[in-house]
Short mmCIF file of C-alpha atoms (C1' of nucleotides) and ligand atoms in Angstrom, two decimals:
data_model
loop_
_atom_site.label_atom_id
_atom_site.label_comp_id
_atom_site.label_asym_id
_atom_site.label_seq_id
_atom_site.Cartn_x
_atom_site.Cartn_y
_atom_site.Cartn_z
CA UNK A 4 -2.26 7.66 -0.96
CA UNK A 5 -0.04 5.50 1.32
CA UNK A 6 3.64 5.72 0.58
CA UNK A 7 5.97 3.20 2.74
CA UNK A 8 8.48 4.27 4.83
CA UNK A 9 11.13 3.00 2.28
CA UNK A 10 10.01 5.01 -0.25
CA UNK A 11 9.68 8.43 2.41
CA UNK A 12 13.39 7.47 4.12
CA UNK A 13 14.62 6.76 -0.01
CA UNK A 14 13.22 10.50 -1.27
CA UNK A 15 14.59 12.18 2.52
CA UNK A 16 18.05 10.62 1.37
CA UNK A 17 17.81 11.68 -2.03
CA UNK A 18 17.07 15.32 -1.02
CA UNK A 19 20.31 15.45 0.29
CA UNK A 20 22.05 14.04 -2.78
CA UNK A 21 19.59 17.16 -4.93
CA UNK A 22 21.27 19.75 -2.55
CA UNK A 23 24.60 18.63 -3.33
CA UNK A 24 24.05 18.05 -7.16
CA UNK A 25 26.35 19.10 -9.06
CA UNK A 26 28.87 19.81 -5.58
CA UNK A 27 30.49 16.69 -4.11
CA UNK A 28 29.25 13.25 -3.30
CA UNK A 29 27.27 12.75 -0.23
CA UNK A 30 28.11 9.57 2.17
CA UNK A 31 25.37 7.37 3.29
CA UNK A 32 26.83 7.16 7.06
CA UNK A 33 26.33 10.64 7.03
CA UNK A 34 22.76 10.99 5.62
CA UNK A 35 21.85 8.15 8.28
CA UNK A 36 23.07 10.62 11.15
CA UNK A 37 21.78 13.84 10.02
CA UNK A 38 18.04 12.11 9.07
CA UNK A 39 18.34 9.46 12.04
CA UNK A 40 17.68 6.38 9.66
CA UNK A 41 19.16 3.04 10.16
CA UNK A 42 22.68 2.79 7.89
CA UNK A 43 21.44 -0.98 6.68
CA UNK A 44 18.20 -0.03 6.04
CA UNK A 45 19.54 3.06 3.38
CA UNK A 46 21.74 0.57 2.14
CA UNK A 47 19.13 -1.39 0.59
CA UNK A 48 17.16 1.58 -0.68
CA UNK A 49 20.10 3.15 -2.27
CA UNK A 50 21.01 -0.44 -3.69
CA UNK A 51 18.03 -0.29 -5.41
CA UNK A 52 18.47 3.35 -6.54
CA UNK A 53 21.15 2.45 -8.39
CA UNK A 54 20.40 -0.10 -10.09
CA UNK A 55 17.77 1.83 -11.78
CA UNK A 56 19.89 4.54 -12.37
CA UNK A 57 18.50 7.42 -10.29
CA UNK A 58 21.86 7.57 -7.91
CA UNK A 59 25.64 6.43 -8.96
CA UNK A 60 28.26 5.43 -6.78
CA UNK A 61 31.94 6.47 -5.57
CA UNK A 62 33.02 2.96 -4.30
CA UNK A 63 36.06 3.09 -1.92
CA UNK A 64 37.52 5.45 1.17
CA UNK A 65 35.84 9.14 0.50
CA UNK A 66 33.04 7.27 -1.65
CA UNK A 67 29.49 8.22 -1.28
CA UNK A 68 26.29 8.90 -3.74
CA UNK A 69 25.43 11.30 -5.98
CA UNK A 70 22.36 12.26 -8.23
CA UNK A 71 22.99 10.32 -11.73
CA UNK A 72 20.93 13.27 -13.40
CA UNK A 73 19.17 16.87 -12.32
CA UNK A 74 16.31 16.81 -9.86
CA UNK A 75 14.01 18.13 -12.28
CA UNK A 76 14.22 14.62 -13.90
CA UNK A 77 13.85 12.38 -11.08
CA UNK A 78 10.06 12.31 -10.95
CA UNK A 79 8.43 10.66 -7.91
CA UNK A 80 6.73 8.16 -10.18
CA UNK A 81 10.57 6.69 -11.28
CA UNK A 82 11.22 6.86 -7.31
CA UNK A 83 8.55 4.84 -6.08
CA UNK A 84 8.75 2.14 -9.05
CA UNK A 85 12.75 1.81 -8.27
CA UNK A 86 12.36 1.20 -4.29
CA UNK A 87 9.20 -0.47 -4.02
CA UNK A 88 7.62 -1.26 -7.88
CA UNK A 89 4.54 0.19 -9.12
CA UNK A 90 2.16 -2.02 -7.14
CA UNK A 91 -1.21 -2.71 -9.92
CA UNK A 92 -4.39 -4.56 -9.52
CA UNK A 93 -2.93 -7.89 -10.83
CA UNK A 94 -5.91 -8.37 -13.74
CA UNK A 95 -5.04 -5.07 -15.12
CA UNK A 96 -1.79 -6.12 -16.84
CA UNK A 97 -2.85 -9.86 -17.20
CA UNK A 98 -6.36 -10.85 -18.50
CA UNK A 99 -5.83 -14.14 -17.19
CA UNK A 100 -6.17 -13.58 -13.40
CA UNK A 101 -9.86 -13.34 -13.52
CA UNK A 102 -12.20 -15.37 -15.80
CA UNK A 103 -14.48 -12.75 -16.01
CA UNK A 104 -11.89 -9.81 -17.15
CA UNK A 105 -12.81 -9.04 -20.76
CA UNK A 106 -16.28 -8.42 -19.74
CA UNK A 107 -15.69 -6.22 -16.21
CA UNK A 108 -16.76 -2.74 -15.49
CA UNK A 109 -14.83 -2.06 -12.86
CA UNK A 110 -11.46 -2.98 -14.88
CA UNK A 111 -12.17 -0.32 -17.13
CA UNK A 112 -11.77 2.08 -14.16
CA UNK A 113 -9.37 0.71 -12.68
CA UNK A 114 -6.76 1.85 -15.48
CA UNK A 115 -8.32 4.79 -16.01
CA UNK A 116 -8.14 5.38 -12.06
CA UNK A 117 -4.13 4.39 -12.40
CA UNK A 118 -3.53 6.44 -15.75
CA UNK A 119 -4.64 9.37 -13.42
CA UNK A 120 -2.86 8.61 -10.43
CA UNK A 121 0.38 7.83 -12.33
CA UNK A 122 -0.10 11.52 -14.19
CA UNK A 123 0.06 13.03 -10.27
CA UNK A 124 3.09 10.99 -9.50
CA UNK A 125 4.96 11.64 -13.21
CA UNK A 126 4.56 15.54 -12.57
CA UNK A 127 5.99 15.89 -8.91
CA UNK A 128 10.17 15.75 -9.17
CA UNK A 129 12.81 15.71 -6.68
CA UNK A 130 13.19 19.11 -7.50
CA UNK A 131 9.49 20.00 -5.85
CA UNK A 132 10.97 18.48 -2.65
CA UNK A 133 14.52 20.47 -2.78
CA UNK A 134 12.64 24.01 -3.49
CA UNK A 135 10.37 23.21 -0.60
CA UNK A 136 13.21 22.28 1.85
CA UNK A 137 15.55 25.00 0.67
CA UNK A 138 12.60 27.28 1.95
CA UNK A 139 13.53 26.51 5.45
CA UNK A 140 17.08 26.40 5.03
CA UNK A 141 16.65 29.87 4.62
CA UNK A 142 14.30 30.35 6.89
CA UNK A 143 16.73 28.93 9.28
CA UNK A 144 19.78 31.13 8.44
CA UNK A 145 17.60 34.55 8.68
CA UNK A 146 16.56 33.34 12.31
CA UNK A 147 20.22 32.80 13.13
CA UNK A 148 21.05 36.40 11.48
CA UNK A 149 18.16 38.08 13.52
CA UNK A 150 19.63 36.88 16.70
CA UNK B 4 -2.03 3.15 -7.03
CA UNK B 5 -2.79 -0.09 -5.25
CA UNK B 6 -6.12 -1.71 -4.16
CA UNK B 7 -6.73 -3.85 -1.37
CA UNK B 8 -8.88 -7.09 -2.83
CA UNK B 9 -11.40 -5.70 0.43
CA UNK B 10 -12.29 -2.67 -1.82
CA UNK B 11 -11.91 -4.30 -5.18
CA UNK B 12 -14.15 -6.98 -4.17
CA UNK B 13 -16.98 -4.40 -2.43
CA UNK B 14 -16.86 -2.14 -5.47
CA UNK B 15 -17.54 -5.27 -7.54
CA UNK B 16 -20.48 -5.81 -4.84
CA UNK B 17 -21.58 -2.67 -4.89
CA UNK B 18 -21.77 -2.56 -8.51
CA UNK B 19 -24.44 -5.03 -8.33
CA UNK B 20 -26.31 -3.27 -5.88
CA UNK B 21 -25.79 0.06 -8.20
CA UNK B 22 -27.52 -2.06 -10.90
CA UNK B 23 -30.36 -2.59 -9.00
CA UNK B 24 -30.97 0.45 -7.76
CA UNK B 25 -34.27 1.82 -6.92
CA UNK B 26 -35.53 -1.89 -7.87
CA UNK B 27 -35.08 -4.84 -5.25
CA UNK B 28 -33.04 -5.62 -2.87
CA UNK B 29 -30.02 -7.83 -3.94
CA UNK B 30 -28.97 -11.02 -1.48
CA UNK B 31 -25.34 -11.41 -0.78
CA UNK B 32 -25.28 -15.20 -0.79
CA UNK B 33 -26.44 -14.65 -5.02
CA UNK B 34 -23.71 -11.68 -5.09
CA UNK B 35 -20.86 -14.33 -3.61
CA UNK B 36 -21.75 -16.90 -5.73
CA UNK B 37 -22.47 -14.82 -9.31
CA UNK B 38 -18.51 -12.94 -8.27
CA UNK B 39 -17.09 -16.31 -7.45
CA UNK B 40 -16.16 -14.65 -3.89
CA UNK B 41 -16.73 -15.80 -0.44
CA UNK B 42 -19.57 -14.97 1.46
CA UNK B 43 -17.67 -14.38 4.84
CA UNK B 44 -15.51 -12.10 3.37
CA UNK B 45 -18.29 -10.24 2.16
CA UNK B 46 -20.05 -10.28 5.23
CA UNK B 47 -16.92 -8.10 6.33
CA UNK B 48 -16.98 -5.61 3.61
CA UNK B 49 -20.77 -5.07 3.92
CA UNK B 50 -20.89 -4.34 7.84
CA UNK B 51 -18.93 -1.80 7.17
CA UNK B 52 -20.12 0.01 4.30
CA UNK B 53 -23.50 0.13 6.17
CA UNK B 54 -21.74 1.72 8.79
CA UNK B 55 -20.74 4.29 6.63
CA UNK B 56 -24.56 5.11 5.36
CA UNK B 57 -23.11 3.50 2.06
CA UNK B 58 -26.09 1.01 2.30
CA UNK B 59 -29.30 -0.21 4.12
CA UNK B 60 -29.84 -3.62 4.85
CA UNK B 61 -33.18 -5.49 4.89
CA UNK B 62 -32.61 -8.05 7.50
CA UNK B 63 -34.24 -11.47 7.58
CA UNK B 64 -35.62 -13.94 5.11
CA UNK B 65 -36.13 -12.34 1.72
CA UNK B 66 -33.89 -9.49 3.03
CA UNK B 67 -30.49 -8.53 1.63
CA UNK B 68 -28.87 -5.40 0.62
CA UNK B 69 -29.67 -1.70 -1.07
CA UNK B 70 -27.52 1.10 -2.31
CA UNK B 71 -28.18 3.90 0.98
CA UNK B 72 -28.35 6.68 -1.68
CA UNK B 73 -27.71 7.27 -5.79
CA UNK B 74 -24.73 5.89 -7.08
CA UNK B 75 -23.88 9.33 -8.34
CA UNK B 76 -23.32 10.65 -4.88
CA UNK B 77 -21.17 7.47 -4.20
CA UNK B 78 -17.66 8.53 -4.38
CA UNK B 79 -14.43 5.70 -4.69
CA UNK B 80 -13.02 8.00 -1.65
CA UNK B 81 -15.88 7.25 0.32
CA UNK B 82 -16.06 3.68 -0.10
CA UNK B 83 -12.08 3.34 0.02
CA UNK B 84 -12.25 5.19 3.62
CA UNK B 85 -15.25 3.01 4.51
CA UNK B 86 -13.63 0.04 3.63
CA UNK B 87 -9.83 -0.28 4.60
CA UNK B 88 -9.84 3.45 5.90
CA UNK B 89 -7.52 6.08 4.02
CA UNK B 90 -4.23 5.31 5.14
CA UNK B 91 -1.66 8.21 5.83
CA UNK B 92 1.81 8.87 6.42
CA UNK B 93 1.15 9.48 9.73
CA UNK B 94 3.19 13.25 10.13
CA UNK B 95 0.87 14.52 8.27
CA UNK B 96 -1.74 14.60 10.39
CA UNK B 97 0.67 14.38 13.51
CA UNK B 98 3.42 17.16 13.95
CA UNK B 99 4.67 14.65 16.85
CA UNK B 100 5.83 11.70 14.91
CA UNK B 101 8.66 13.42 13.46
CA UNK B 102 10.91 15.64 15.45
CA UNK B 103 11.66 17.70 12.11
CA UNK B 104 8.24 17.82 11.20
CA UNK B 105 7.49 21.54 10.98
CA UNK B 106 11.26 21.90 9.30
CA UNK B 107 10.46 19.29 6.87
CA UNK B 108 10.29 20.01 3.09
CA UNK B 109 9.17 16.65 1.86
CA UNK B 110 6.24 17.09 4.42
CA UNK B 111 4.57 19.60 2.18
CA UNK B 112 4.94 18.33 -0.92
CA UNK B 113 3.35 14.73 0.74
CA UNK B 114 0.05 17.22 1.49
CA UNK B 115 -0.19 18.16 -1.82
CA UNK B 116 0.07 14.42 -3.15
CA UNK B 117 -2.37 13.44 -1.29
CA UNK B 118 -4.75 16.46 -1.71
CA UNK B 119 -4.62 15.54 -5.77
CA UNK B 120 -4.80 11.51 -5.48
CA UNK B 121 -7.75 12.60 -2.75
CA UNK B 122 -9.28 14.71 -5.88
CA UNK B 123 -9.30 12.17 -8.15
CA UNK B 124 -10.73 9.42 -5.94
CA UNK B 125 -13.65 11.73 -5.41
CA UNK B 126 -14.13 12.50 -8.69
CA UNK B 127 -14.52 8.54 -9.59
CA UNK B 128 -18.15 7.80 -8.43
CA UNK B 129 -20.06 4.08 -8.04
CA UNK B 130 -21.44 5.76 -11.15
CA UNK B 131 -18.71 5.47 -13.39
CA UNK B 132 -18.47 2.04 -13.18
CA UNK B 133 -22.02 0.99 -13.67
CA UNK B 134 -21.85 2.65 -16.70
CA UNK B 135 -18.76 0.47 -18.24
CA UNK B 136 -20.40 -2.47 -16.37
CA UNK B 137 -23.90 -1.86 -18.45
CA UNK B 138 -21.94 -1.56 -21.70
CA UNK B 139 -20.69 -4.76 -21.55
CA UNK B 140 -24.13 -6.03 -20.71
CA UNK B 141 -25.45 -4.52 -23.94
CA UNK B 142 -23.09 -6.17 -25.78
CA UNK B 143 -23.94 -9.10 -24.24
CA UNK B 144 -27.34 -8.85 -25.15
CA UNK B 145 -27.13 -8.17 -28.77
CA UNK B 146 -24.50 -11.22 -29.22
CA UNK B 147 -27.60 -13.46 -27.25
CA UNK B 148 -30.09 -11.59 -30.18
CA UNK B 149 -27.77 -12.21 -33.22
CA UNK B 150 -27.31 -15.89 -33.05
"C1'" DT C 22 -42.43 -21.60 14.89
"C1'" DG C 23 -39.10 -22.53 11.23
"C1'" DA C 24 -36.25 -20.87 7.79
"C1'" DA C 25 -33.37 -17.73 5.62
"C1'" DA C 26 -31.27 -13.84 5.83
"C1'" DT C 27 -27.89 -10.43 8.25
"C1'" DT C 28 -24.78 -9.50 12.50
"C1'" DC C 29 -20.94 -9.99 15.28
"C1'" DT C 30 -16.62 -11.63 17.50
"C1'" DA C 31 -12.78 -14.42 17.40
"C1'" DT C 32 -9.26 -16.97 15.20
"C1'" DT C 33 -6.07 -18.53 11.69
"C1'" DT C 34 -3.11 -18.13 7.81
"C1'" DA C 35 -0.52 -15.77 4.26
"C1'" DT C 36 1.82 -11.88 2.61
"C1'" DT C 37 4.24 -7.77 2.91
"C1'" DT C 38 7.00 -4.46 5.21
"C1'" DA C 39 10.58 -3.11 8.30
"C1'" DG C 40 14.71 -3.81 10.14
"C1'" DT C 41 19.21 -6.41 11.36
"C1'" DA C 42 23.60 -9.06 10.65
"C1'" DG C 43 27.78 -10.14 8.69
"C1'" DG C 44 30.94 -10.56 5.43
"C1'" DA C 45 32.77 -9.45 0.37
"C1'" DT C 46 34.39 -6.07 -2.63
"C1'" DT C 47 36.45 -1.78 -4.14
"C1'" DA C 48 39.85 1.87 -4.53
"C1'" DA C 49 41.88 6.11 -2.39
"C1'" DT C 50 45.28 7.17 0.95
"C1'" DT C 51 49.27 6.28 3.56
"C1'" DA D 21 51.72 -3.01 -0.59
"C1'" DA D 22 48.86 -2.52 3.49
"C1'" DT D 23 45.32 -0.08 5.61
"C1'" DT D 24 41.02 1.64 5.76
"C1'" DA D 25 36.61 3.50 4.91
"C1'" DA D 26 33.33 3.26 2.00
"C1'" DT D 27 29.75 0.54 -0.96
"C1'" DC D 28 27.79 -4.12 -2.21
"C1'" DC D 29 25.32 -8.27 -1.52
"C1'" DT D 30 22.83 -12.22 0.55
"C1'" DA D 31 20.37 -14.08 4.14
"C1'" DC D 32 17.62 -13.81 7.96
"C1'" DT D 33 14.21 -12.21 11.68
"C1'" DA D 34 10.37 -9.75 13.55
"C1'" DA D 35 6.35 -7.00 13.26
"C1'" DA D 36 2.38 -5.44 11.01
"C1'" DT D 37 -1.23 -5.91 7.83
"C1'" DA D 38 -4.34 -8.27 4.77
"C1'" DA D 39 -7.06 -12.26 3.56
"C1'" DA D 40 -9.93 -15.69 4.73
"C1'" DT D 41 -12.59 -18.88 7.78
"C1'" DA D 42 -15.62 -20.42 11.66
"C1'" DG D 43 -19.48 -20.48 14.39
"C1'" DA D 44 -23.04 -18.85 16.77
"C1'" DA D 45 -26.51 -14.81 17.65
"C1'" DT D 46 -30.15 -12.05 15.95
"C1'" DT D 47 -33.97 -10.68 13.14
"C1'" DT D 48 -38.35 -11.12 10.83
"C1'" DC D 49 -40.96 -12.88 6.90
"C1'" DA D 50 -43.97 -16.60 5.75
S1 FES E 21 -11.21 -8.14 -14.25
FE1 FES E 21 -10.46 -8.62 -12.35
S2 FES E 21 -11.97 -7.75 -11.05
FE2 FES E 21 -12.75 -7.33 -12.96
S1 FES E 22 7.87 15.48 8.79
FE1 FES E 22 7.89 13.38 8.86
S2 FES E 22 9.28 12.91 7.26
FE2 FES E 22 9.28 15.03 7.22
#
DNA sequence: TGAAATTCTATTTATTTAGTAGGATTAATT
DNA sequence: AATTAATCCTACTAAATAAATAGAATTTCA
């Protein structure tokens, strides 16, 4: 499974916004510093975050992002279809791309192939991806406290 | 899940082969023009499947192609990796590519993303679709018989 | 030896992805 | 009311990948 490098920069942003939940808003200058992305580059991903209502805004001076609703209800699947669609096998949703679809194998596995894969992708949240970074974040602190 | 037309169109090859097996060997200029698909192209797609052990050629007049070994054993991993190779976000194989790689909780759940999709492709075998192909080839055949 | 098949390398074209640029808009703060 | 620091939006460029084509070399059956 290949995931592009908008969708990996989009769910390393929206970690931050997950740690925050619920605290305050989180800016996007300051995600691109911490995570070393490109400002512009967030700004389209979070553009399109919004729009499908993952992330909502604070507009002005002091602005920033938040999470529109709790990790545990982002699912990856929502993610990737927000930033860069659900990219299908064009004869799967329209018959009319190949002559031969009503009588092809391989079609027939195709969706089955995609009903699995989209399972995977409905049952990992944003949630999976705070638990496992919070992990080091306290890994972190008990290596400071050791010293 | 999204599929290069390279492995859509070899599966679609190799489904022909699949339906052949164990009897004669199947010429790709009759699989390019039967799929509609262009025999260059193919030409592509089949070097490297042999290279893979996928399958044997017979070389020369009368020659043309053979499944390697039982369908069965022919997984949609293997011919995926054969074919367009399986592409990964690279820090998963390579700590280097990201400085925050062994600090990185998105990293981990990425493995275990790709170690389900990686199940499922293997669990989808050449098999499976000569099956659904052979159905619709039945029905075929009794619509020829009832007229 | 000729014909019909695969083999191989190189090139071209189209599409998608990644990244940049610059200004418009919004609203809190002063 | 002006300033300012943030998001918003449109357009563009560059790089990478995928799709397809071209042409000649090789193999071996008949
Ligand atoms: S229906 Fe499109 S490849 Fe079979
Ligand atoms: S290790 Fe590469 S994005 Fe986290």
């Amino acid at each position: 499974m290949f995931l592009s490098t908008r969708v990996r920069y989009g769910v390393r942003a929206l970690i931050e916004l997950g740690m925050n939940y619920q605290k305050q808003s989180v800016l996007l200058k300051d995600i691109s510093k911490r995570q070393n992305l490109s400002l512009k580059y967030l700004d389209h991903i979070f553009m399109q975050l919004k729009t499908k209502g993952i992330i909502k805004k604070i507009k002005a001076k002091k602005g920033g992002y938040l999470l529109a609703k709790p990790p545990e209800k982002i699912t990856l699947y929502e993610i990737i279809e927000a930033i860069e669609g659900v990219r299908r096998i064009e004869c799967l949703d329209d018959e009319n791309i190949c002559s031969r679809s009503s009588h092809c194998g391989a079609r027939i596995v195709w969706k089955r192939l995609n009903a699995k894969v989209d399972e995977v992708l409905k049952n990992i949240t944003l949630k999976d991806f705070i638990r496992e970074s919070k992990k080091f974040e306290q890994m972190d602190e008990s290596v400071v406290f050791s010293v």
